[in-house]
CSV table of C-alpha atoms in Angstrom, one decimal:
chain,number,residue,atom,x,y,z
A,1,MET,CA,210.2,228.8,13.0
A,2,ASN,CA,206.9,227.0,13.2
A,3,ILE,CA,205.2,225.6,10.1
A,4,GLY,CA,201.6,224.4,10.3
A,5,VAL,CA,200.1,221.6,8.3
A,6,LEU,CA,196.3,221.9,8.1
A,7,ALA,CA,195.4,218.6,9.7
A,8,LEU,CA,191.7,218.0,8.9
A,9,GLN,CA,192.1,215.3,6.2
A,10,GLY,CA,194.6,214.1,3.7
A,11,SER,CA,198.4,213.9,3.3
A,12,VAL,CA,199.2,215.5,6.6
A,13,LYS,CA,201.8,213.0,7.9
A,14,GLU,CA,203.8,213.1,4.7
A,15,HIS,CA,204.1,216.9,4.8
A,16,ILE,CA,205.2,216.8,8.4
A,17,LYS,CA,207.9,214.2,7.6
A,18,MET,CA,209.2,216.3,4.7
A,19,ILE,CA,209.4,219.5,6.6
A,20,THR,CA,211.3,217.7,9.4
A,21,SER,CA,213.7,216.3,6.7
A,22,VAL,CA,214.5,219.8,5.6
A,23,ASN,CA,215.5,221.0,9.0
A,24,LYS,CA,214.9,219.2,12.3
A,25,LYS,CA,214.9,222.5,14.2
A,26,ILE,CA,211.7,223.6,12.5
A,27,GLY,CA,208.6,223.1,14.7
A,28,VAL,CA,205.8,221.4,12.7
A,29,VAL,CA,202.3,222.0,14.0
A,30,PRO,CA,199.2,220.0,12.9
A,31,VAL,CA,196.7,222.8,12.6
A,32,ARG,CA,193.1,221.9,13.8
A,33,THR,CA,192.2,225.0,15.9
A,34,ILE,CA,192.5,228.8,15.9
A,35,ASP,CA,195.1,228.5,18.6
A,36,ASP,CA,197.2,226.1,16.5
A,37,LEU,CA,197.0,228.6,13.6
A,38,ALA,CA,198.1,231.5,15.8
A,39,SER,CA,201.4,229.6,16.6
A,40,VAL,CA,202.6,229.1,13.0
A,41,ASP,CA,204.7,231.3,10.6
A,42,GLY,CA,203.5,229.5,7.5
A,43,LEU,CA,200.8,227.0,6.6
A,44,ILE,CA,200.7,224.0,4.2
A,45,ILE,CA,197.3,223.0,3.0
A,46,PRO,CA,197.8,219.3,2.1
A,47,GLY,CA,196.4,217.0,-0.6
A,48,GLY,CA,193.1,215.3,0.2
A,49,GLU,CA,189.6,215.8,-0.9
A,50,SER,CA,188.9,219.6,-1.2
A,51,THR,CA,185.1,219.1,-0.6
A,52,THR,CA,185.8,217.4,2.7
A,53,ILE,CA,188.4,219.9,3.8
A,54,ARG,CA,186.3,223.0,3.0
A,55,ARG,CA,183.3,221.5,4.7
A,56,LEU,CA,185.4,220.9,7.9
A,57,LEU,CA,187.0,224.4,7.7
A,58,ASP,CA,183.5,225.9,7.7
A,59,SER,CA,182.2,223.7,10.5
A,60,PHE,CA,185.1,224.5,12.8
A,61,ASN,CA,185.3,228.2,11.9
A,62,LEU,CA,188.8,228.0,10.5
A,63,GLY,CA,188.2,229.4,7.0
A,64,THR,CA,188.0,233.1,7.9
A,65,PRO,CA,191.0,233.2,10.2
A,66,ILE,CA,193.2,231.4,7.7
A,67,ARG,CA,192.0,233.8,4.9
A,68,GLU,CA,192.9,236.8,7.1
A,69,ARG,CA,196.4,235.4,7.9
A,70,ILE,CA,197.0,234.9,4.1
A,71,LEU,CA,195.9,238.5,3.4
A,72,ALA,CA,198.2,239.7,6.2
A,73,GLY,CA,201.1,238.0,4.3
A,74,MET,CA,201.6,234.6,6.0
A,75,PRO,CA,203.3,232.2,3.6
A,76,VAL,CA,200.9,229.5,2.5
A,77,TRP,CA,201.4,226.5,0.2
A,78,GLY,CA,198.6,224.4,-1.2
A,79,THR,CA,199.2,221.0,-2.8
A,80,CYS,CA,196.4,219.6,-5.1
A,81,ALA,CA,193.3,220.1,-2.9
A,82,GLY,CA,195.2,223.0,-1.3
A,83,LEU,CA,195.6,224.6,-4.7
A,84,ILE,CA,191.8,224.3,-5.3
A,85,LEU,CA,191.0,226.0,-2.0
A,86,LEU,CA,193.4,228.9,-2.7
A,87,ALA,CA,192.2,229.6,-6.3
A,88,SER,CA,190.2,232.7,-7.0
A,89,HIS,CA,188.0,230.7,-9.4
A,90,ILE,CA,187.0,227.0,-9.4
A,91,ASP,CA,185.2,225.6,-12.4
A,92,GLY,CA,181.6,224.8,-11.4
A,93,GLU,CA,181.8,225.7,-7.8
A,94,SER,CA,182.3,228.8,-5.6
A,95,ALA,CA,185.9,229.8,-4.7
A,96,TYR,CA,187.1,229.1,-1.1
A,97,PHE,CA,190.0,231.3,0.1
A,98,GLY,CA,190.1,233.0,-3.3
A,99,SER,CA,193.6,234.4,-2.5
A,100,LEU,CA,195.5,233.2,-5.6
A,101,ASP,CA,194.6,234.7,-9.0
A,102,VAL,CA,194.2,231.5,-11.0
A,103,ASP,CA,191.3,229.5,-12.4
A,104,VAL,CA,191.3,225.7,-11.7
A,105,LYS,CA,189.3,222.8,-12.9
A,106,ARG,CA,188.9,219.8,-10.5
A,107,ASN,CA,189.8,216.3,-11.7
A,108,ALA,CA,190.6,217.8,-15.1
A,109,TYR,CA,193.2,215.2,-15.9
A,110,GLY,CA,190.6,212.4,-15.5
A,111,ARG,CA,189.9,209.7,-13.0
A,112,GLN,CA,192.3,207.6,-10.9
A,113,ILE,CA,193.4,205.5,-13.9
A,114,ASP,CA,194.6,208.7,-15.6
A,115,SER,CA,196.8,209.7,-12.6
A,116,PHE,CA,200.5,210.0,-13.6
A,117,VAL,CA,204.1,210.7,-12.7
A,118,ALA,CA,206.1,213.2,-14.8
A,119,ASP,CA,209.7,214.6,-14.5
A,120,GLU,CA,209.6,218.3,-14.9
A,121,ASP,CA,211.5,221.5,-14.0
A,122,PHE,CA,210.4,223.4,-10.9
A,123,ASP,CA,212.1,226.8,-10.7
A,124,GLY,CA,215.4,225.4,-12.2
A,125,MET,CA,215.2,222.1,-10.4
A,126,TYR,CA,214.4,218.9,-12.3
A,127,MET,CA,212.2,216.6,-10.2
A,128,PRO,CA,209.6,213.8,-10.2
A,129,MET,CA,206.0,215.1,-9.9
A,130,VAL,CA,203.1,213.0,-8.8
A,131,PHE,CA,199.7,213.9,-10.1
A,132,ILE,CA,196.7,212.1,-8.4
A,133,ARG,CA,193.3,213.0,-9.8
A,134,ALA,CA,194.9,216.4,-10.1
A,135,PRO,CA,193.3,219.8,-10.6
A,136,MET,CA,194.3,221.8,-13.7
A,137,ILE,CA,195.3,225.4,-13.7
A,138,THR,CA,193.4,226.9,-16.7
A,139,ARG,CA,194.3,230.6,-16.3
A,140,VAL,CA,197.1,232.4,-14.5
A,141,GLY,CA,196.6,236.0,-13.4
A,142,ASP,CA,199.0,238.9,-14.2
A,143,GLY,CA,200.7,238.9,-10.8
A,144,VAL,CA,201.3,235.2,-10.7
A,145,THR,CA,204.6,233.5,-11.7
A,146,THR,CA,204.6,230.1,-13.2
A,147,LEU,CA,207.3,227.9,-11.6
A,148,ALA,CA,206.6,224.6,-13.4
A,149,GLU,CA,204.7,223.4,-16.4
A,150,HIS,CA,203.7,220.0,-17.7
A,151,ASP,CA,202.7,219.7,-21.4
A,152,GLY,CA,202.5,223.5,-21.6
A,153,VAL,CA,200.1,223.8,-18.6
A,154,PRO,CA,201.2,225.5,-15.4
A,155,VAL,CA,201.5,223.0,-12.5
A,156,ALA,CA,203.3,225.2,-9.9
A,157,VAL,CA,202.6,228.9,-9.4
A,158,ARG,CA,203.5,231.6,-7.0
A,159,GLN,CA,201.9,234.9,-6.1
A,160,GLY,CA,203.9,236.7,-3.4
A,161,ASN,CA,203.3,234.8,-0.2
A,162,ILE,CA,201.2,232.1,-1.9
A,163,LEU,CA,202.7,228.9,-3.4
A,164,ALA,CA,200.5,226.3,-5.1
A,165,THR,CA,201.3,223.0,-6.8
A,166,ALA,CA,198.9,220.7,-8.7
A,167,PHE,CA,201.2,217.8,-7.8
A,168,HIS,CA,202.3,216.2,-4.5
A,169,PRO,CA,206.0,216.8,-3.6
A,170,GLU,CA,205.1,215.2,-0.2
A,171,MET,CA,204.6,211.8,-1.9
A,172,THR,CA,208.2,211.7,-3.2
A,173,ARG,CA,211.6,211.5,-1.5
A,174,ASP,CA,212.5,214.9,-3.0
A,175,ASN,CA,212.1,217.7,-0.5
A,176,ARG,CA,213.3,220.6,-2.6
A,177,VAL,CA,209.8,222.2,-2.9
A,178,HIS,CA,209.5,222.0,0.9
A,179,LYS,CA,213.0,223.7,1.1
A,180,TYR,CA,211.7,226.3,-1.3
A,181,PHE,CA,208.6,227.0,1.0
A,182,VAL,CA,210.8,227.1,4.1
A,183,GLY,CA,212.9,229.7,2.1
A,184,MET,CA,209.7,231.8,1.5
A,185,ILE,CA,209.1,231.9,5.3
A,186,ASP,CA,212.8,232.7,6.0
A,187,SER,CA,213.0,235.6,3.5
A,188,LYS,CA,209.9,237.1,5.0
A,189,ASP,CA,211.5,237.4,8.5
B,25,MET,CA,208.1,200.2,-24.8
B,26,ALA,CA,211.5,199.1,-23.5
B,27,VAL,CA,211.5,196.6,-20.6
B,28,LYS,CA,213.0,199.2,-18.4
B,29,ASP,CA,210.2,201.7,-19.2
B,30,GLU,CA,207.6,199.0,-18.6
B,31,ILE,CA,209.0,198.3,-15.2
B,32,LYS,CA,209.0,202.0,-14.4
B,33,ALA,CA,205.4,202.4,-15.6
B,34,ALA,CA,204.3,199.5,-13.4
B,35,SER,CA,206.1,200.8,-10.4
B,36,ASN,CA,204.6,204.3,-11.0
B,37,ARG,CA,201.1,202.8,-11.2
B,38,LYS,CA,201.7,201.0,-7.9
B,39,LEU,CA,202.9,204.2,-6.3
B,40,LEU,CA,200.0,206.3,-7.7
B,41,ASN,CA,197.5,203.7,-6.5
B,42,ARG,CA,198.9,203.6,-3.0
B,43,ASN,CA,199.1,207.4,-3.0
B,44,LEU,CA,195.4,207.8,-3.8
B,45,ALA,CA,194.7,205.9,-0.6
B,46,GLN,CA,197.1,208.2,1.3
B,47,MET,CA,195.0,211.2,0.1
B,48,LEU,CA,191.9,209.6,1.6
B,49,LYS,CA,193.5,209.4,5.1
B,50,GLY,CA,191.6,211.0,7.9
B,51,GLY,CA,188.4,210.6,5.9
B,52,VAL,CA,185.2,208.7,5.8
B,53,ILE,CA,184.1,206.4,2.8
B,54,MET,CA,180.4,205.9,2.7
B,55,ASP,CA,178.2,203.2,1.2
B,56,VAL,CA,175.6,204.6,-1.2
B,57,THR,CA,173.0,202.9,-3.3
B,58,ASN,CA,172.0,205.7,-5.7
B,59,ALA,CA,173.1,209.1,-7.0
B,60,GLU,CA,170.9,211.0,-4.4
B,61,GLN,CA,172.6,209.3,-1.5
B,62,ALA,CA,176.0,209.9,-3.1
B,63,VAL,CA,175.3,213.6,-3.2
B,64,ILE,CA,174.2,213.6,0.5
B,65,ALA,CA,177.5,211.8,1.3
B,66,GLU,CA,179.6,214.2,-0.7
B,67,GLN,CA,178.0,217.2,0.9
B,68,ALA,CA,178.4,215.8,4.3
B,69,GLY,CA,182.2,215.6,3.6
B,70,ALA,CA,182.8,212.0,2.6
B,71,VAL,CA,186.2,211.5,0.9
B,72,ALA,CA,184.8,208.8,-1.4
B,73,VAL,CA,181.7,206.8,-1.9
B,74,MET,CA,181.2,203.0,-2.3
B,75,ALA,CA,178.6,202.3,-4.9
B,76,LEU,CA,176.5,199.2,-4.2
B,77,GLU,CA,173.0,197.9,-4.9
B,78,ARG,CA,172.2,197.0,-1.3
B,79,VAL,CA,174.0,198.0,1.9
B,80,PRO,CA,175.3,195.0,3.9
B,81,ALA,CA,172.5,195.1,6.4
B,82,ASP,CA,170.0,194.5,3.5
B,83,ILE,CA,172.2,191.8,1.9
B,84,ARG,CA,172.0,190.0,5.2
B,85,LYS,CA,168.3,190.4,5.5
B,86,ASP,CA,167.4,189.6,1.9
B,87,GLY,CA,169.8,186.7,1.4
B,88,GLY,CA,170.5,185.4,-2.1
B,89,VAL,CA,173.7,185.9,-4.1
B,90,ALA,CA,175.2,189.4,-3.8
B,91,ARG,CA,177.0,190.5,-6.9
B,92,MET,CA,178.8,193.5,-8.5
B,93,SER,CA,176.3,196.4,-9.0
B,94,ASP,CA,174.8,197.3,-12.3
B,95,PRO,CA,177.4,199.6,-14.2
B,96,LYS,CA,174.5,201.9,-15.1
B,97,MET,CA,173.9,202.7,-11.4
B,98,ILE,CA,177.6,203.1,-10.8
B,99,SER,CA,177.9,205.5,-13.8
B,100,GLU,CA,175.1,207.6,-12.5
B,101,ILE,CA,176.9,207.9,-9.2
B,102,GLN,CA,180.2,208.8,-11.0
B,103,LYS,CA,178.3,211.6,-12.8
B,104,ALA,CA,176.7,212.9,-9.6
B,105,VAL,CA,179.8,213.5,-7.5
B,106,SER,CA,183.4,214.8,-7.9
B,107,ILE,CA,184.9,212.6,-5.1
B,108,PRO,CA,186.4,209.2,-5.9
B,109,VAL,CA,183.9,206.4,-6.6
B,110,MET,CA,184.6,202.9,-5.4
B,111,ALA,CA,182.6,199.7,-6.1
B,112,LYS,CA,182.7,196.1,-4.9
B,113,VAL,CA,183.4,192.9,-6.8
B,114,ARG,CA,183.1,189.3,-5.5
B,115,ILE,CA,186.2,187.6,-4.1
B,116,GLY,CA,188.0,186.0,-7.1
B,117,HIS,CA,185.7,187.5,-9.7
B,118,PHE,CA,188.3,189.1,-12.0
B,119,VAL,CA,185.8,189.7,-14.8
B,120,GLU,CA,183.6,191.9,-12.5
B,121,ALA,CA,186.9,193.8,-11.8
B,122,GLN,CA,187.6,194.1,-15.6
B,123,ILE,CA,184.1,195.6,-16.1
B,124,LEU,CA,184.7,198.1,-13.3
B,125,GLU,CA,188.1,199.1,-14.8
B,126,ALA,CA,186.4,199.6,-18.2
B,127,ILE,CA,184.0,202.1,-16.6
B,128,LYS,CA,187.0,203.9,-14.9
B,129,ILE,CA,186.0,203.2,-11.3
B,130,ASP,CA,188.6,204.9,-9.0
B,131,TYR,CA,188.9,202.0,-6.5
B,132,ILE,CA,187.8,198.3,-6.6
B,133,ASP,CA,186.8,196.6,-3.3
B,134,GLU,CA,187.3,192.8,-3.6
B,135,SER,CA,184.8,192.3,-0.8
B,136,GLU,CA,183.6,189.5,1.5
B,137,VAL,CA,180.3,191.4,1.7
B,138,LEU,CA,179.4,190.0,-1.7
B,139,THR,CA,179.1,186.2,-2.3
B,140,PRO,CA,182.6,184.8,-3.1
B,141,ALA,CA,183.0,183.7,-6.8
B,142,ASP,CA,186.1,181.6,-6.2
B,143,ASP,CA,186.6,179.4,-3.1
B,144,MET,CA,190.4,179.1,-3.8
B,145,TYR,CA,191.9,182.2,-5.2
B,146,HIS,CA,191.6,186.0,-4.8
B,147,ILE,CA,192.0,188.2,-7.9
B,148,ASP,CA,195.6,188.8,-9.2
B,149,LYS,CA,195.3,192.5,-8.7
B,150,THR,CA,198.7,193.2,-10.2
B,151,LYS,CA,197.1,192.7,-13.6
B,152,PHE,CA,195.0,195.8,-13.2
B,153,ASP,CA,195.8,199.5,-13.4
B,154,THR,CA,192.9,200.4,-11.1
B,155,PRO,CA,193.7,200.2,-7.4
B,156,PHE,CA,192.1,197.6,-5.1
B,157,VAL,CA,191.2,197.7,-1.4
B,158,CYS,CA,190.7,194.4,0.4
B,159,GLY,CA,189.5,193.3,3.8
B,160,ALA,CA,191.8,191.6,6.4
B,161,ARG,CA,191.4,190.2,9.9
B,162,ASP,CA,195.1,190.1,10.7
B,163,LEU,CA,198.6,190.9,9.5
B,164,GLY,CA,199.0,187.7,7.5
B,165,GLU,CA,195.8,188.2,5.6
B,166,ALA,CA,196.7,191.9,4.9
B,167,LEU,CA,200.1,191.0,3.5
B,168,ARG,CA,198.7,188.2,1.3
B,169,ARG,CA,196.3,190.7,-0.2
B,170,ILE,CA,199.1,193.3,-0.6
B,171,ALA,CA,201.3,190.6,-2.3
B,172,GLU,CA,198.4,190.1,-4.7
B,173,GLY,CA,198.4,193.8,-5.5
B,174,ALA,CA,196.0,195.5,-3.1
B,175,SER,CA,196.9,199.2,-2.6
B,176,MET,CA,194.8,199.7,0.5
B,177,ILE,CA,193.6,197.5,3.4
B,178,ARG,CA,190.6,197.7,5.6
B,179,THR,CA,189.6,195.6,8.6
B,180,LYS,CA,186.8,193.2,7.8
B,181,GLY,CA,184.9,193.8,11.0
B,182,GLU,CA,181.5,192.3,10.6
B,183,ALA,CA,179.6,194.2,7.9
B,184,GLY,CA,175.9,195.0,8.2
B,185,THR,CA,175.7,194.5,11.9
B,186,GLY,CA,176.3,197.9,13.4
B,187,ASP,CA,178.4,196.1,16.0
B,188,VAL,CA,181.9,197.4,16.2
B,189,VAL,CA,183.4,194.6,18.2
B,190,GLU,CA,184.9,192.6,15.2
B,191,ALA,CA,186.5,195.8,13.7
B,192,VAL,CA,188.1,196.5,17.0
B,193,LYS,CA,189.3,192.9,17.2
B,194,HIS,CA,190.8,193.0,13.7
B,195,MET,CA,192.5,196.4,14.2
B,196,ARG,CA,194.0,195.4,17.6
B,197,LYS,CA,195.2,192.1,16.2
B,198,MET,CA,197.0,193.9,13.3
B,199,ARG,CA,198.5,196.5,15.5
B,200,SER,CA,199.8,194.0,18.0
B,201,GLN,CA,201.3,191.8,15.2
B,202,ILE,CA,203.0,194.8,13.7
B,203,ALA,CA,204.5,195.7,17.1
B,204,GLU,CA,205.5,192.0,17.6
B,205,VAL,CA,207.2,191.6,14.2
B,206,SER,CA,209.0,195.0,14.6
B,207,ALA,CA,210.6,193.7,17.8
B,208,LEU,CA,211.9,190.4,16.3
B,209,PRO,CA,215.5,189.7,15.6
B,210,SER,CA,216.0,189.5,11.8
B,211,GLU,CA,216.8,185.7,11.9
B,212,GLN,CA,213.3,185.0,13.2
B,213,LEU,CA,211.5,186.8,10.4
B,214,ALA,CA,211.4,183.9,7.9
B,215,THR,CA,209.7,181.6,10.5
B,216,TYR,CA,207.3,184.4,11.4
B,217,ALA,CA,206.4,184.9,7.7
B,218,LYS,CA,205.8,181.1,7.4
B,219,ASP,CA,203.6,181.1,10.5
B,220,ILE,CA,201.3,183.9,9.4
B,221,GLY,CA,201.4,182.8,5.7
B,222,ALA,CA,202.8,186.0,4.4
B,223,PRO,CA,205.7,186.7,1.9
B,224,LEU,CA,209.0,187.3,3.7
B,225,ASP,CA,209.8,190.5,1.8
B,226,LEU,CA,206.6,192.1,3.0
B,227,VAL,CA,207.2,190.9,6.6
B,228,ARG,CA,210.7,192.4,6.4
B,229,ALA,CA,209.2,195.7,5.2
B,230,VAL,CA,206.7,195.8,8.0
B,231,ALA,CA,209.4,195.0,10.6
B,232,LYS,CA,211.6,197.8,9.2
B,233,ASN,CA,208.9,200.5,8.9
B,234,LYS,CA,206.8,199.4,11.9
B,235,ALA,CA,203.8,199.9,9.7
B,236,LEU,CA,201.9,198.3,6.8
B,237,PRO,CA,203.2,199.3,3.4
B,238,VAL,CA,199.7,200.7,2.5
B,239,VAL,CA,197.0,202.6,4.2
B,240,ASN,CA,194.7,200.7,6.6
B,241,PHE,CA,191.1,201.8,7.2
B,242,ALA,CA,188.6,200.4,9.6
B,243,ALA,CA,185.4,198.8,8.4
B,244,GLY,CA,182.6,196.5,9.4
B,245,GLY,CA,180.2,197.6,12.1
B,246,ILE,CA,180.8,201.3,12.5
B,247,ALA,CA,177.5,203.0,13.3
B,248,THR,CA,178.2,206.1,15.5
B,249,PRO,CA,180.7,209.1,15.6
B,250,ALA,CA,182.1,207.4,18.8
B,251,ASP,CA,182.6,204.1,16.9
B,252,ALA,CA,184.5,206.0,14.2
B,253,ALA,CA,186.7,207.9,16.7
B,254,LEU,CA,187.3,204.7,18.6
B,255,MET,CA,188.8,203.1,15.4
B,256,MET,CA,190.9,206.2,14.7
B,257,GLN,CA,192.3,206.2,18.3
B,258,LEU,CA,193.1,202.5,17.8
B,259,GLY,CA,195.3,203.5,14.8
B,260,ALA,CA,193.0,203.3,11.7
B,261,ASP,CA,193.9,205.7,8.9
B,262,GLY,CA,190.2,206.4,8.2
B,263,VAL,CA,186.9,204.6,8.2
B,264,PHE,CA,184.4,203.0,5.9
B,265,VAL,CA,180.7,203.3,7.0
B,266,GLY,CA,178.4,200.9,5.3
B,267,SER,CA,174.9,200.4,6.6
B,268,GLY,CA,175.5,202.8,9.5
B,269,ILE,CA,174.5,206.0,7.7
B,270,PHE,CA,171.6,205.3,5.4
B,271,LYS,CA,170.0,202.8,7.9
B,272,SER,CA,169.9,205.5,10.6
B,273,SER,CA,167.0,207.8,11.3
B,274,ASP,CA,168.8,211.0,10.0
B,275,PRO,CA,171.5,210.0,7.4
B,276,LYS,CA,172.6,213.5,6.5
B,277,ARG,CA,173.3,214.6,10.1
B,278,ARG,CA,174.8,211.3,11.0
B,279,ALA,CA,177.1,211.4,8.0
B,280,GLU,CA,178.3,214.9,8.9
B,281,ALA,CA,178.8,213.9,12.5
B,282,ILE,CA,180.9,210.9,11.6
B,283,VAL,CA,183.1,213.1,9.2
B,284,LYS,CA,183.7,215.6,12.0
B,285,ALA,CA,184.4,212.8,14.5
B,286,VAL,CA,187.1,211.3,12.3
B,287,ALA,CA,188.8,214.7,11.8
B,288,TYR,CA,188.7,215.5,15.5
B,289,TYR,CA,188.9,211.9,16.8
B,290,GLY,CA,191.1,212.9,19.8
B,291,ASP,CA,189.0,215.7,21.1
B,292,PRO,CA,186.2,214.4,23.4
B,293,ALA,CA,184.5,217.8,23.6
B,294,ILE,CA,184.0,217.9,19.9
B,295,LEU,CA,182.9,214.2,19.9
B,296,ALA,CA,180.3,215.0,22.5
B,297,GLY,CA,179.0,217.9,20.4
B,298,VAL,CA,178.7,216.0,17.2
B,299,SER,CA,177.0,213.0,19.0
B,300,TYR,CA,174.3,215.3,20.5
B,301,GLY,CA,170.7,214.5,19.5
B,302,LEU,CA,171.6,212.5,16.4
B,303,GLY,CA,168.5,210.4,16.4
B,304,ASP,CA,168.5,206.6,16.2
B,305,ALA,CA,171.5,204.7,15.0
B,306,MET,CA,170.9,201.6,12.8
B,307,ARG,CA,169.3,199.0,15.0
B,308,GLY,CA,172.1,196.5,14.5
B,309,LEU,CA,172.8,192.8,15.2
B,310,ASP,CA,174.8,191.5,18.1
B,311,VAL,CA,177.7,189.6,16.5
B,312,GLU,CA,177.9,187.3,19.6
B,313,GLY,CA,174.5,185.9,18.8
B,314,MET,CA,175.3,185.1,15.2
B,315,SER,CA,176.0,181.6,13.9
B,316,GLU,CA,179.4,180.9,12.1
B,317,ALA,CA,177.5,180.6,8.8
B,318,GLU,CA,176.1,184.2,9.1
B,319,ARG,CA,179.6,185.7,9.5
B,320,LEU,CA,180.9,187.5,6.4
B,321,ALA,CA,184.4,188.0,7.8
B,322,LYS,CA,185.4,184.4,7.4
B,323,ARG,CA,185.0,184.6,3.6
B,324,GLY,CA,188.4,185.0,2.0
B,325,TRP,CA,191.6,183.7,3.6
């Protein structure tokens, strides 16, 4: 199995380290080109600045091929900026991949001083969740399952082959969300 | 709050502040002097902007005392963009830092580019919830700043010159010291810590992880996409570009080119493409020809 981490900007190294900690036999590919993308069975879109990442995706013609792979069923997981890029509606700006039927609002929890850590339940697993200038999920579509909530607001959602988290499991020592994503790729084969 | 909860809150804050810097990795942070420039920087793909009244090249040219920017100008920039906004305070000027925290700035740069306010002490950054980035020329200086609470380090380079030589020198020095300390037997670490003037616990952490405990960006003299990619290939986690963008002939194109060069720093074909027909870089100043008094990097210790 090969898992790609979109490697244009952001928490790339951390995701690579976490996937390796789940299973050393998994190949982890930093994805910067169409050829890199073709070699992976699943893709993680890391945390970072969504404006920067979408700009680079467009400049290097990676947006359309990734959107097509998602439509064709490739498991994909967006953390924070990745969630924003996957959402079908972004408050105040145009959607990017638009694959996940949720509305998001960028920086809705506030500025850096409002960033926080919370302990919450993710699909039956209690874990620390790190929110950094996080986006808020303001609407969840009918076909979307909420896997975690904080203060009654969804912070992790799944729609078929698409997983998205407003928080950063890659910034903790807890690799259970990474295991969950590897499981999504396993069960697809 | 119970003592235990207070300790937990403080350690969460430290983690969150270091983590924001992790999110900026592989990105370009651009100096901007007004909302219009901030929007250009954001649209070009900057991961953050540094709000300041004059870019370092102008601070050099104009002389006088360089201070924290007017909060009004910083607020206008905060309103204009959705990416993190940073701003500079003078070395040791903790009240300027309190003011920036009050307006919810995302990151404070305690910077040698401004005129130092204290010739003895840097700010005790552990007293703030807002994260700090600080300049350093070597491992000892970086670890002193981290011990004071900095969540991110950048090389000092020599700001406002467009000459990358000092940034290269500082990055190489830090990398070679990290390699050196990682290879030392544990009984030599205390002496090494004493020699470089850094706390032993941080020296031990560097030796164990073979890396700084926080993100390290390059800054001070980066003017071209090639300069930015050079710093990335030398091990920087990202770059700050100060005067290099808005002192060039075509800021928008140069900003976009530097963003692409940092993302694809290891791909010479892409670097050639983004460098093509960019217009004039900032004119620049040769650091070699400068007097000691003109050098900003020697401010701070």
